[in-house]
C-alpha positions as a printed NumPy array, in Angstrom:
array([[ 44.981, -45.028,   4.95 ],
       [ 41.28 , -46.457,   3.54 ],
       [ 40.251, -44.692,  -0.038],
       [ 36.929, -46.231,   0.733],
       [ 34.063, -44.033,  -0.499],
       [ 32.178, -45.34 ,   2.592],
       [ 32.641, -46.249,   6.402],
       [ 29.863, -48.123,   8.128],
       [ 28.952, -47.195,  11.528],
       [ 26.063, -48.814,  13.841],
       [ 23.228, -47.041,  15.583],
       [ 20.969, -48.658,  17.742],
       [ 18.677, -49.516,  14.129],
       [ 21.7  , -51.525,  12.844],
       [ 24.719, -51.088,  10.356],
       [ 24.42 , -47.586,   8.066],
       [ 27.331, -46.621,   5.503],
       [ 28.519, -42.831,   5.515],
       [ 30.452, -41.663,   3.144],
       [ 34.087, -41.116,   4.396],
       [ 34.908, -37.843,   4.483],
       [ 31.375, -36.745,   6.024],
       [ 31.738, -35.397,   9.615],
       [ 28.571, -36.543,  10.216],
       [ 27.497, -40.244,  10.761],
       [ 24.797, -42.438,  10.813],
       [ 22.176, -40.755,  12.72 ],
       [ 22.263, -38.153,  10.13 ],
       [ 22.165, -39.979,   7.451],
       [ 19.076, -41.864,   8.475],
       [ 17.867, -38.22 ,   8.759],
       [ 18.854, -37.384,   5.445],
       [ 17.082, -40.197,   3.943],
       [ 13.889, -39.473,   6.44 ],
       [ 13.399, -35.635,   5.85 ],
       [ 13.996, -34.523,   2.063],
       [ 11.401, -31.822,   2.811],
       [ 12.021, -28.669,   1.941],
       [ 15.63 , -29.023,   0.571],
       [ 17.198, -26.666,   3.146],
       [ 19.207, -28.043,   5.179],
       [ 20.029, -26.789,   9.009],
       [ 23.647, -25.324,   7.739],
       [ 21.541, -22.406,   5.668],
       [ 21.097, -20.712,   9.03 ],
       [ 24.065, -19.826,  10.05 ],
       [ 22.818, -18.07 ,  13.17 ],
       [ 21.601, -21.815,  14.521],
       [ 25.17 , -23.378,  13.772],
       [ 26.407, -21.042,  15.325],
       [ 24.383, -21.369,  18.785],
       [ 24.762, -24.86 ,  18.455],
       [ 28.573, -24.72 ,  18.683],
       [ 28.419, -22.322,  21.914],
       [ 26.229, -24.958,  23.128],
       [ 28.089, -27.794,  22.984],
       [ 31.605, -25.622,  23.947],
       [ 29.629, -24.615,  26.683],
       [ 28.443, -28.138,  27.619],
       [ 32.103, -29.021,  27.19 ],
       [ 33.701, -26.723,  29.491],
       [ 31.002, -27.381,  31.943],
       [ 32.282, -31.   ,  31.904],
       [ 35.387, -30.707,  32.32 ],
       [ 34.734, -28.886,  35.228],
       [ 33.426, -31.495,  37.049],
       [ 35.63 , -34.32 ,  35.743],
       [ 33.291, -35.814,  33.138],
       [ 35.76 , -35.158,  30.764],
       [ 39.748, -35.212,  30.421],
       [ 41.932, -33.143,  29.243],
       [ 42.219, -34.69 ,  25.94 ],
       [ 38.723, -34.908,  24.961],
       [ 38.195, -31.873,  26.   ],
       [ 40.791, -30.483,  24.46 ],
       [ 39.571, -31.685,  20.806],
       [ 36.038, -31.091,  21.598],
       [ 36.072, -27.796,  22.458],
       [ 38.183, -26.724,  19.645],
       [ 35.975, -28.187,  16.896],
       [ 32.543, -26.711,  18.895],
       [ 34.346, -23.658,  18.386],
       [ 35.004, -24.491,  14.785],
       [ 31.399, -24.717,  14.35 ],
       [ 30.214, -21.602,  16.325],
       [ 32.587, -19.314,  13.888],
       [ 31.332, -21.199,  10.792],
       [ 34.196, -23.829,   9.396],
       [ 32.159, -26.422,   9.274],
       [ 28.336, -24.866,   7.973],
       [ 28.637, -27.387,   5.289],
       [ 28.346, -30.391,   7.409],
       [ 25.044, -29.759,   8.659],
       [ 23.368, -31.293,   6.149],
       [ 19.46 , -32.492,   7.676],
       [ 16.692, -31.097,   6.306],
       [ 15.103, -28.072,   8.657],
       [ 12.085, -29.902,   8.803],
       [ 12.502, -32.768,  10.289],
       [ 10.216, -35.153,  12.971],
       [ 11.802, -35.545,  16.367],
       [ 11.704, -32.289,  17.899],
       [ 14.876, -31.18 ,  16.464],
       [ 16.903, -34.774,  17.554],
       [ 18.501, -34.969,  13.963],
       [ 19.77 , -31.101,  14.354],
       [ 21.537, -32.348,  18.112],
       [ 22.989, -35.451,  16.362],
       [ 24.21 , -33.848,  13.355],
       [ 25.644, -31.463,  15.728],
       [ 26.799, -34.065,  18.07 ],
       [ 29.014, -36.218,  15.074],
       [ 30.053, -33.07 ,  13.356],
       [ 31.908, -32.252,  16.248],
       [ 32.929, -35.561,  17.546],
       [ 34.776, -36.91 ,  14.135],
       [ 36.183, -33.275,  14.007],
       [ 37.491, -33.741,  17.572],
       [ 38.989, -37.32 ,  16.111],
       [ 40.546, -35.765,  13.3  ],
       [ 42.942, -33.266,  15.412],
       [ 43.624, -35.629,  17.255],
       [ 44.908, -37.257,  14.586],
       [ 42.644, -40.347,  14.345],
       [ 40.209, -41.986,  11.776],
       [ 36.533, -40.514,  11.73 ],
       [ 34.255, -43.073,  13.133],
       [ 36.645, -44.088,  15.725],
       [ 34.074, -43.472,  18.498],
       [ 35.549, -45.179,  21.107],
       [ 37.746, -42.365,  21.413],
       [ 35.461, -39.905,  21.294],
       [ 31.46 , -40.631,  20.882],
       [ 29.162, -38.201,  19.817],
       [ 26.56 , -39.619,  22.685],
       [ 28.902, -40.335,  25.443],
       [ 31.539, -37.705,  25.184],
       [ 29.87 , -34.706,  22.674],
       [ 26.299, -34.699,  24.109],
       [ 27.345, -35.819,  27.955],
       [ 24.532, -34.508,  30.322],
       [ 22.468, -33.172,  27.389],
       [ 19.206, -33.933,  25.608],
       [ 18.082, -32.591,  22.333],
       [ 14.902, -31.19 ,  24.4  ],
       [ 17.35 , -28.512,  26.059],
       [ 20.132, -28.072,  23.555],
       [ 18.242, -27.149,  20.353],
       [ 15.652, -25.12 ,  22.085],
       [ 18.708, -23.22 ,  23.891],
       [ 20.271, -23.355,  20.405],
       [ 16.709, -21.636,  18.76 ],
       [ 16.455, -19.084,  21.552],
       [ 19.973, -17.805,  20.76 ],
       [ 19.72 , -17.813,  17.289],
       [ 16.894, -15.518,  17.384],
       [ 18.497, -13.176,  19.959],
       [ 21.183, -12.861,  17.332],
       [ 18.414, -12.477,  14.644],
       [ 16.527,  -9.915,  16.726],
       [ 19.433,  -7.57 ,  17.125],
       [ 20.432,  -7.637,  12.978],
       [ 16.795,  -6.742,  12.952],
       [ 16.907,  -4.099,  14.903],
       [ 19.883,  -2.403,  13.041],
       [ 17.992,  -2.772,   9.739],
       [ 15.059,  -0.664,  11.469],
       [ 17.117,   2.022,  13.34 ],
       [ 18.498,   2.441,   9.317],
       [ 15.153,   2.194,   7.781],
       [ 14.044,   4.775,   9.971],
       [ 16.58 ,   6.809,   9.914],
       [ 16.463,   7.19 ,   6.355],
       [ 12.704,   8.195,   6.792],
       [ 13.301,  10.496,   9.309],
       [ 16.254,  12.139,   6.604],
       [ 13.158,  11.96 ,   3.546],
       [ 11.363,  14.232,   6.53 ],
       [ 13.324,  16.698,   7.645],
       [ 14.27 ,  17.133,   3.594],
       [ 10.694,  17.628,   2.618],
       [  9.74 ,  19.364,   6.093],
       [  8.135,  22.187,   4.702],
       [  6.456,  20.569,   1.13 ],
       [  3.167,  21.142,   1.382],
       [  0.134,  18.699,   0.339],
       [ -3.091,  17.452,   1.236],
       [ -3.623,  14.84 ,   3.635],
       [ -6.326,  11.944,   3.344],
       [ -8.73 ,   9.641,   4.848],
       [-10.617,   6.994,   3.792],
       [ -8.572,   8.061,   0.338],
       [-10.517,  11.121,   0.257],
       [ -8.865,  14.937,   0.529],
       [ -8.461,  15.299,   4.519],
       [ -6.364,  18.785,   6.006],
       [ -3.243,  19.941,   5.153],
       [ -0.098,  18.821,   6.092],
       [  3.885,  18.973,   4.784],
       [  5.483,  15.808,   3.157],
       [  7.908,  15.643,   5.845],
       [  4.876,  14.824,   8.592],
       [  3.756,  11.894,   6.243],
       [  7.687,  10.534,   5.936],
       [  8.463,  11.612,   9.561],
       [  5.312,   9.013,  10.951],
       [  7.192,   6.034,   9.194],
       [ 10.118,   7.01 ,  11.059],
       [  8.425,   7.046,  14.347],
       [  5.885,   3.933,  14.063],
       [  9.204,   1.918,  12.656],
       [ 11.   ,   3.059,  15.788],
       [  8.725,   2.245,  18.243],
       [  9.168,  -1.678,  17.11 ],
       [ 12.337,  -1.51 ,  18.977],
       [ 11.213,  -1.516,  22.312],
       [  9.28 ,  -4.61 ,  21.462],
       [ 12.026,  -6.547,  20.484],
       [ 14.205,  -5.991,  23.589],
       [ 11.207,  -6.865,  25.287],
       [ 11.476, -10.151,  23.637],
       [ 15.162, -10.584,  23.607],
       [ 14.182, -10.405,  27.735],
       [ 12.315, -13.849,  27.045],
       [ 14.392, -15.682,  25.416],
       [ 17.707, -14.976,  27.187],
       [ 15.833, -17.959,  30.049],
       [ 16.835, -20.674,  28.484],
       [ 16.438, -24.466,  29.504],
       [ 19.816, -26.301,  29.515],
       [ 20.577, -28.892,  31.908],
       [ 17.066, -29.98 ,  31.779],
       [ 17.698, -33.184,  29.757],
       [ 15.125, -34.538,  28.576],
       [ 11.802, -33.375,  30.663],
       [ 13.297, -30.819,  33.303],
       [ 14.178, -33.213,  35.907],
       [ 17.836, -33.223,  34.59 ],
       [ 17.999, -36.504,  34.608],
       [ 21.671, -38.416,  33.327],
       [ 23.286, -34.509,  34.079],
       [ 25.807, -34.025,  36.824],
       [ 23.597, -31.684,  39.703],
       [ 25.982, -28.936,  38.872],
       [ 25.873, -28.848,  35.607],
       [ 22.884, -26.689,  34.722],
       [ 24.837, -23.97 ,  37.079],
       [ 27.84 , -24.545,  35.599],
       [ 27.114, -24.398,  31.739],
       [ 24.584, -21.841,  31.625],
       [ 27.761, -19.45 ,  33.15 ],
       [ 29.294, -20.83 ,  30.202],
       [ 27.293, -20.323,  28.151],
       [ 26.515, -16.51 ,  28.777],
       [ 30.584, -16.06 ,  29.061],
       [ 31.007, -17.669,  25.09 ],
       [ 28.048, -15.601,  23.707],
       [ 28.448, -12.592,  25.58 ],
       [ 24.742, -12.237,  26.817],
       [ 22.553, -12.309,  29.887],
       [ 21.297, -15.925,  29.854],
       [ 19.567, -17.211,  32.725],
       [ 18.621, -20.665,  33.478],
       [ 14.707, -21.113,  34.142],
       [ 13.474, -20.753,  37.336],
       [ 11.448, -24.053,  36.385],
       [ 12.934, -26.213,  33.358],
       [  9.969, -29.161,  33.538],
       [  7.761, -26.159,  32.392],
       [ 10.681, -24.105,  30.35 ],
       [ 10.961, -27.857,  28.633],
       [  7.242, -27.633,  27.475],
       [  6.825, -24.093,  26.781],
       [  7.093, -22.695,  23.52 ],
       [  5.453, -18.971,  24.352],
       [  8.734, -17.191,  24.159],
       [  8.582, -18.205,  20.433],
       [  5.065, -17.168,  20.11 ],
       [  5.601, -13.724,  21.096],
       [  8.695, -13.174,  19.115],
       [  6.342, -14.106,  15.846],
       [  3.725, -11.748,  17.152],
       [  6.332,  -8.893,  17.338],
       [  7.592,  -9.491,  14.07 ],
       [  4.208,  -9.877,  12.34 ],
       [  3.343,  -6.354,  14.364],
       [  6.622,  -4.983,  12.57 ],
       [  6.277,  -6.406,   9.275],
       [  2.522,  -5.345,   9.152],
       [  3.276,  -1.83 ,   9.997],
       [  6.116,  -2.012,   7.117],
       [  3.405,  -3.362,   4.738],
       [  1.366,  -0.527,   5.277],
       [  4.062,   2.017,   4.752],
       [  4.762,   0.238,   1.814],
       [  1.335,   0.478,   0.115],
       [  1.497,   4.264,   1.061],
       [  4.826,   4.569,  -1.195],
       [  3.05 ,   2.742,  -3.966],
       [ -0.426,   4.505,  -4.205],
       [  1.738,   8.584,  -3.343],
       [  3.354,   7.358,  -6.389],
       [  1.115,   5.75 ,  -8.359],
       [  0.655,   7.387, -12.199],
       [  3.045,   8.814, -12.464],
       [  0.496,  10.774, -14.959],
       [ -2.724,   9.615, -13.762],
       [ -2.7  ,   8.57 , -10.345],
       [ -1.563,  10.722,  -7.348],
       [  2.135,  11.08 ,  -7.988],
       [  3.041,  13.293,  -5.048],
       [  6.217,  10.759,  -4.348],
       [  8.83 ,  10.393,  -6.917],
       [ 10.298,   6.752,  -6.273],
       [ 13.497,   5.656,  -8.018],
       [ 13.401,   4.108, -11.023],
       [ 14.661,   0.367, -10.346],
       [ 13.402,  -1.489, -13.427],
       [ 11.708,  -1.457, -16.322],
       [  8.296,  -2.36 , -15.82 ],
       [  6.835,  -4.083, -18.675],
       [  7.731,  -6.325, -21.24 ],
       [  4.966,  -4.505, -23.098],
       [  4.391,  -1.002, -22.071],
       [  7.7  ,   0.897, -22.86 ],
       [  8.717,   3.452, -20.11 ],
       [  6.298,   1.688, -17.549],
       [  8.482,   1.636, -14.253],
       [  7.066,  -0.153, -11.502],
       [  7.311,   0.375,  -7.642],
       [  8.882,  -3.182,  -7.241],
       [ 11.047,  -2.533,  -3.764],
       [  7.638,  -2.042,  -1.888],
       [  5.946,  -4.853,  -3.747],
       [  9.125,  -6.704,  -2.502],
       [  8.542,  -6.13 ,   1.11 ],
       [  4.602,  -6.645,   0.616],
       [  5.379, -10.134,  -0.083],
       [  7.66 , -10.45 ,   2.596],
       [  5.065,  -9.332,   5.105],
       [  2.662, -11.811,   3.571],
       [  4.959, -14.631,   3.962],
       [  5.548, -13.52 ,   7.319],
       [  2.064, -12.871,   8.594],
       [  1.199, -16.777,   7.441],
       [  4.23 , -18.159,   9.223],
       [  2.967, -16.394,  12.353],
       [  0.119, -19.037,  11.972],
       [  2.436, -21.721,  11.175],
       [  4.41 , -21.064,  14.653],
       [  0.89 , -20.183,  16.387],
       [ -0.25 , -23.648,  15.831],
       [  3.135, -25.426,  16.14 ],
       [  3.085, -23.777,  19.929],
       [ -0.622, -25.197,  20.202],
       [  0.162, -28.748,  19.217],
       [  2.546, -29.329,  21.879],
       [  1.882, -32.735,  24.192],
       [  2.527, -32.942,  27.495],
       [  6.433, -32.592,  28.643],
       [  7.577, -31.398,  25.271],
       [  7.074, -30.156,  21.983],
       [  8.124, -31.691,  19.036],
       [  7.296, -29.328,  16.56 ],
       [ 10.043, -26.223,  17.322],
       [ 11.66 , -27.429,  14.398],
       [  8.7  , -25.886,  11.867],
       [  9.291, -22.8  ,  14.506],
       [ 12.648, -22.44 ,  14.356],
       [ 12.988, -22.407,  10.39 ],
       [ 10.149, -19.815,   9.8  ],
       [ 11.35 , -17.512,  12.414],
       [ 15.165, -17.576,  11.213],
       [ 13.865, -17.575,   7.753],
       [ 11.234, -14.584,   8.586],
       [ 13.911, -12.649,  10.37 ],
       [ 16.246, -12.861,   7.525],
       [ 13.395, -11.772,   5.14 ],
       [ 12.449,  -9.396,   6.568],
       [ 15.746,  -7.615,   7.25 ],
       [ 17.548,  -7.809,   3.855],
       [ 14.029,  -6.473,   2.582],
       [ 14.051,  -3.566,   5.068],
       [ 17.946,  -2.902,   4.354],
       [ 16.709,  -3.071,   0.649],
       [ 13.622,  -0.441,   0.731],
       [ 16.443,   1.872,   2.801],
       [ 18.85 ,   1.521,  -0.049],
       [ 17.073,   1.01 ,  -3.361],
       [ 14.002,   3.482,  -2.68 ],
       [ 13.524,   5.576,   0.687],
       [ 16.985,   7.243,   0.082],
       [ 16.179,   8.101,  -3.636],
       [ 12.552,   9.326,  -3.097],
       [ 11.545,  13.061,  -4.302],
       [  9.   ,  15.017,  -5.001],
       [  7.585,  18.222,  -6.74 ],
       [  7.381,  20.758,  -4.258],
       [  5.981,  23.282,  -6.526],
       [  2.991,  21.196,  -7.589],
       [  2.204,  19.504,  -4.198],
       [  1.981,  23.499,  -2.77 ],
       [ -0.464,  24.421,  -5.914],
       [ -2.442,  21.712,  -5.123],
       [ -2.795,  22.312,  -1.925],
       [ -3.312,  25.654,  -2.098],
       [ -6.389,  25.463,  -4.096],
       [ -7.629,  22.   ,  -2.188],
       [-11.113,  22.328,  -0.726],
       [-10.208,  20.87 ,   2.39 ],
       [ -8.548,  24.103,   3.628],
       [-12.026,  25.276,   4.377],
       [-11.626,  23.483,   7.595],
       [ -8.933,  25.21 ,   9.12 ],
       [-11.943,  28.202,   8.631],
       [-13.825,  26.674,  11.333],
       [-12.633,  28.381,  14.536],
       [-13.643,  31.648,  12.686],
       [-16.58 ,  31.051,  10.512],
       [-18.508,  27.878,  12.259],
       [-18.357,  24.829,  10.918],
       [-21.96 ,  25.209,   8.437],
       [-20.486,  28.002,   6.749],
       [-16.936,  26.084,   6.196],
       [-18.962,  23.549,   4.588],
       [-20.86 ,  25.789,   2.551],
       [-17.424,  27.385,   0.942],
       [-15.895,  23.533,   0.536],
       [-18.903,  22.537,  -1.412],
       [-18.6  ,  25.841,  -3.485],
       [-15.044,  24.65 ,  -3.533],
       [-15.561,  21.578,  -5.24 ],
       [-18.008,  23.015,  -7.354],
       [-15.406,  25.367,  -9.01 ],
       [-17.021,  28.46 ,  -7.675],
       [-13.682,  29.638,  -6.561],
       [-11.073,  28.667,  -4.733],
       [-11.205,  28.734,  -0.799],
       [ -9.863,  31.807,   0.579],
       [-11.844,  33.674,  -2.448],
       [-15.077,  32.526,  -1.081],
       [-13.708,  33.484,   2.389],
       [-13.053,  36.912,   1.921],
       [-16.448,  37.627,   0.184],
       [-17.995,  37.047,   3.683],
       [-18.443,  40.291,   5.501],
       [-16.112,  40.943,   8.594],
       [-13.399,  38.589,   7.429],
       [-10.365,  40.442,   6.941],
       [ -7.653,  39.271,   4.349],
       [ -5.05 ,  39.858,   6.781],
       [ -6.253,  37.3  ,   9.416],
       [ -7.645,  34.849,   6.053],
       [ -4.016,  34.563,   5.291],
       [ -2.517,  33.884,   8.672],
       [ -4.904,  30.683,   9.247],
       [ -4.378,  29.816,   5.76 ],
       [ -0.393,  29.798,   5.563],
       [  0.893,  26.362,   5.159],
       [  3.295,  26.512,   7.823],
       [  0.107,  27.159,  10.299],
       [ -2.447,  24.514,   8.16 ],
       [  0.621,  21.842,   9.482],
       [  1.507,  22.859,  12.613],
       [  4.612,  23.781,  11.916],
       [  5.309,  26.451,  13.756],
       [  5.236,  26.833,  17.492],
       [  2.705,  29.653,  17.481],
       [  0.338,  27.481,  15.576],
       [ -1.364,  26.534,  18.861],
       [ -1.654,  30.133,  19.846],
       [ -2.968,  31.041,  16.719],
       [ -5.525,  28.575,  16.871],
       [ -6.503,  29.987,  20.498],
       [ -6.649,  33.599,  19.649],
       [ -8.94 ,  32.685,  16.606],
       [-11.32 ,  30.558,  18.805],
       [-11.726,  33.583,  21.156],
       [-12.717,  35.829,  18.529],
       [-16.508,  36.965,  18.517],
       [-19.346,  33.937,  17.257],
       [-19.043,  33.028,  13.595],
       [-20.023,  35.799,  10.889],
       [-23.488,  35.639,   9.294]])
């Protein structure tokens, strides 16, 4: 057996040395010499190996079906595709995510992964392509323009649905913080001035529910990109594939994965279009931007903790400063703030990637396919993290949220339905002014009895808490005009 550090194989360029125990072989290491971008190579996402070996297992099976491969071949290729779809061989996919060619050096790394694999059980020398060829045998009646866009759309499926779990928990833990803090009262606000009253559970309980309803939109988009484009070759006209094969590995291909994927209805224009992509960015910047948001809530509710607002009691992660001792900083929501930038900017990286597409393809999914995989992954271990390291720990000070509160001058709007709204104003400006506190200023009106004051002004009615509230507020609006 050789000890050479090298083999040389030949590509269509000329004579390229690999070293010998690569699985790869020359095309990639053309590639790796090409595109030392970003120093991340195609093995970091796991979810795109993976698709890549149901791909080509797929591919496999389908030609063996009709004859275009033997037993043999078949035999070894399928068993080291399937070596790469579980993850044995991550470390042998070694280009650079950002590469030119529309993801070609992803399909041949793929491709000679899986062919010298196949060579090695069956028990001969890597390189020996004659046996098996990563072109003829590995990639027979494929292109790169069908496999690695397949590849993307099923990698993001997979990164959808991890997704989703990490914002059924997210909200789940929100909708926990609610029910918890149902009946805390505090003071809503607009514009970051005093609003109405409301309980801490209503503020918690709206993350819950504006987190949840990004769930719909990704099973909308896991609709798109289950229509994939294999068996299109290289335009959509399927040229160099067998006419069944299209049929025949997309069956294969939803059997090995275990999901609904359809062939397109029209794979010259599934070849070109990248708007499945385009939408799945848009629904992830909608999710991350809502997250944001939440986020900056949590830091200004807490912010002080002495002299800010401090109605929200986040844990204590950290210390803060390497100046100010005792200074603890909300750093799990600055966390996923930064995600959500990063995210939000990619959305114009894969906005304009779409746009610049020519003609019968586009070469740019590969800028795509790394910030959505990438964003994805972000943006799930930071929502798993916020769940885990903050949500779950937050608390609060009932006792002081319900003083406050109570002695708030925006309670003088819940007197409206009884007293007009001129003479509500009057008492919130007397309000703020110290006079006295709202329901003081109430009661010195004549003809409003303390009785009915305290009723409209109980926090459980002030929230809506209870079902009565909207009877309440009926009865009250039926009483005679406004006292004077």
């Amino acid at each position: 057996m050789s000890t050479a550090p090298f083999r040389t194989e030949h590509d269509s360029l000329g004579p390229h040395d690999v070293p010998a125990t690569a699985y790869w072989g020359v095309h990639t290491a053309r590639a790796l010499t090409n595109f030392a971008i970003s120093g991340t190579p195609v093995g970091a996402h796991r979810e795109l190996v993976a698709a890549l070996g149901a791909v080509k297992l797929a591919a496999a099976r389908a030609n063996h079906d009709l004859g275009l491969l033997d037993d043999r071949r078949f035999d070894a290729i399928a068993a080291a595709a399937d070596e790469v779809r579980i993850g044995a061989l991550d470390g042998q996919f070694v280009v650079d995510v950002i590469q030119g060619g529309a993801g070609t050096s992803t399909n041949m790394n793929a491709n000679e992964v899986i062919a010298n694999r196949a060579l090695e059980i069956l028990g001969l020398a890597r390189g020996s392509y004659h046996e098996i060829h990563p072109l003829d045998h590995v990639n027979r009646c494929q292109s790169t323009n069908d496999v690695y866009p397949t590849a993307v759309r099923l990698a993001l499926l997979t990164m959808t649905e991890r997704l989703s779990e990490s914002i059924t928990a997210l909200a789940d833990a929100f909708a926990a913080k609610a029910t918890e803090f149902r009946t805390v009262s505090k003071i809503g606000r607009t514009q970051l001035q005093d609003a109405v009253p409301m309980t801490v559970g209503q503020e918690l309980g709206a993350y819950a529910v504006t987190l949840r309803e990004e769930l719909a939109r990704l099973a909308d988009s896991r609709t798109l990109l289950c229509e994939i484009n294999l068996g299109a070759t290289a335009i959509g006209t399927g040229i160099t594939a067998h006419p069944d094969y299209a049929r025949r590995a997309v069956a294969h291909l939803a059997e090995i994965v275990g999901r609904p994927v359809t062939g397109a209805g029209d794979l010259v224009e599934a070849t070109s279009d990248t708007g499945a992509f385009v939408q799945v960015s848009g629904v992830l910047k909608r999710i991350v931007v809502k997250a944001s948001k939440i986020c900056n809530d949590l830091r200004l509710l807490a912010s002080g903790p002495q002299a800010g607002l401090g109605e929200l009691q986040l844990p204590a992660r950290q210390a803060g400063s390497s100046i100010m001792p005792g200074k603890v900083n909300p750093v799990i929501p600055e966390m996923v703030n930064q995600v959500a930038f990063w995210v939000i900017g990619n959305d114009l990286t894969v906005t304009m990637a779409a746009e610049g597409g020519q003609l019968q393809l586009n070469a740019f999914e590969p800028v795509i396919c790394h910030g959505l995989l990438q964003g994805f992954a972000w943006t799930a271990a930071a929502f798993d993290s916020l769940r885990e390291h903050c949500v779950d720990g937050i608390r609060v000070d009932a006792v002081k949220l319900a003083a406050a509160a109570a002695g708030n001058a925006g309670l003088a709007t819940a007197l409206t339905p009884l007293l007009g709204y001129a003479r509500s104003a009057e008492i919130a400006k007397d309000a703020l002014s110290g006079v006295a506190d709202v329901r003081t200023l109430a009661l010195a009106i004549h003809g409003v009895e303390a009785e009915a004051l305290d009723a409209l002004l109980r926090p459980e009615h002030l929230a809506n808490l209870l079902p009565e509230s909207a009877d309440d507020n009926a009865r009250i609006a039926s009483q005679s005009s406004p006292p004077h």
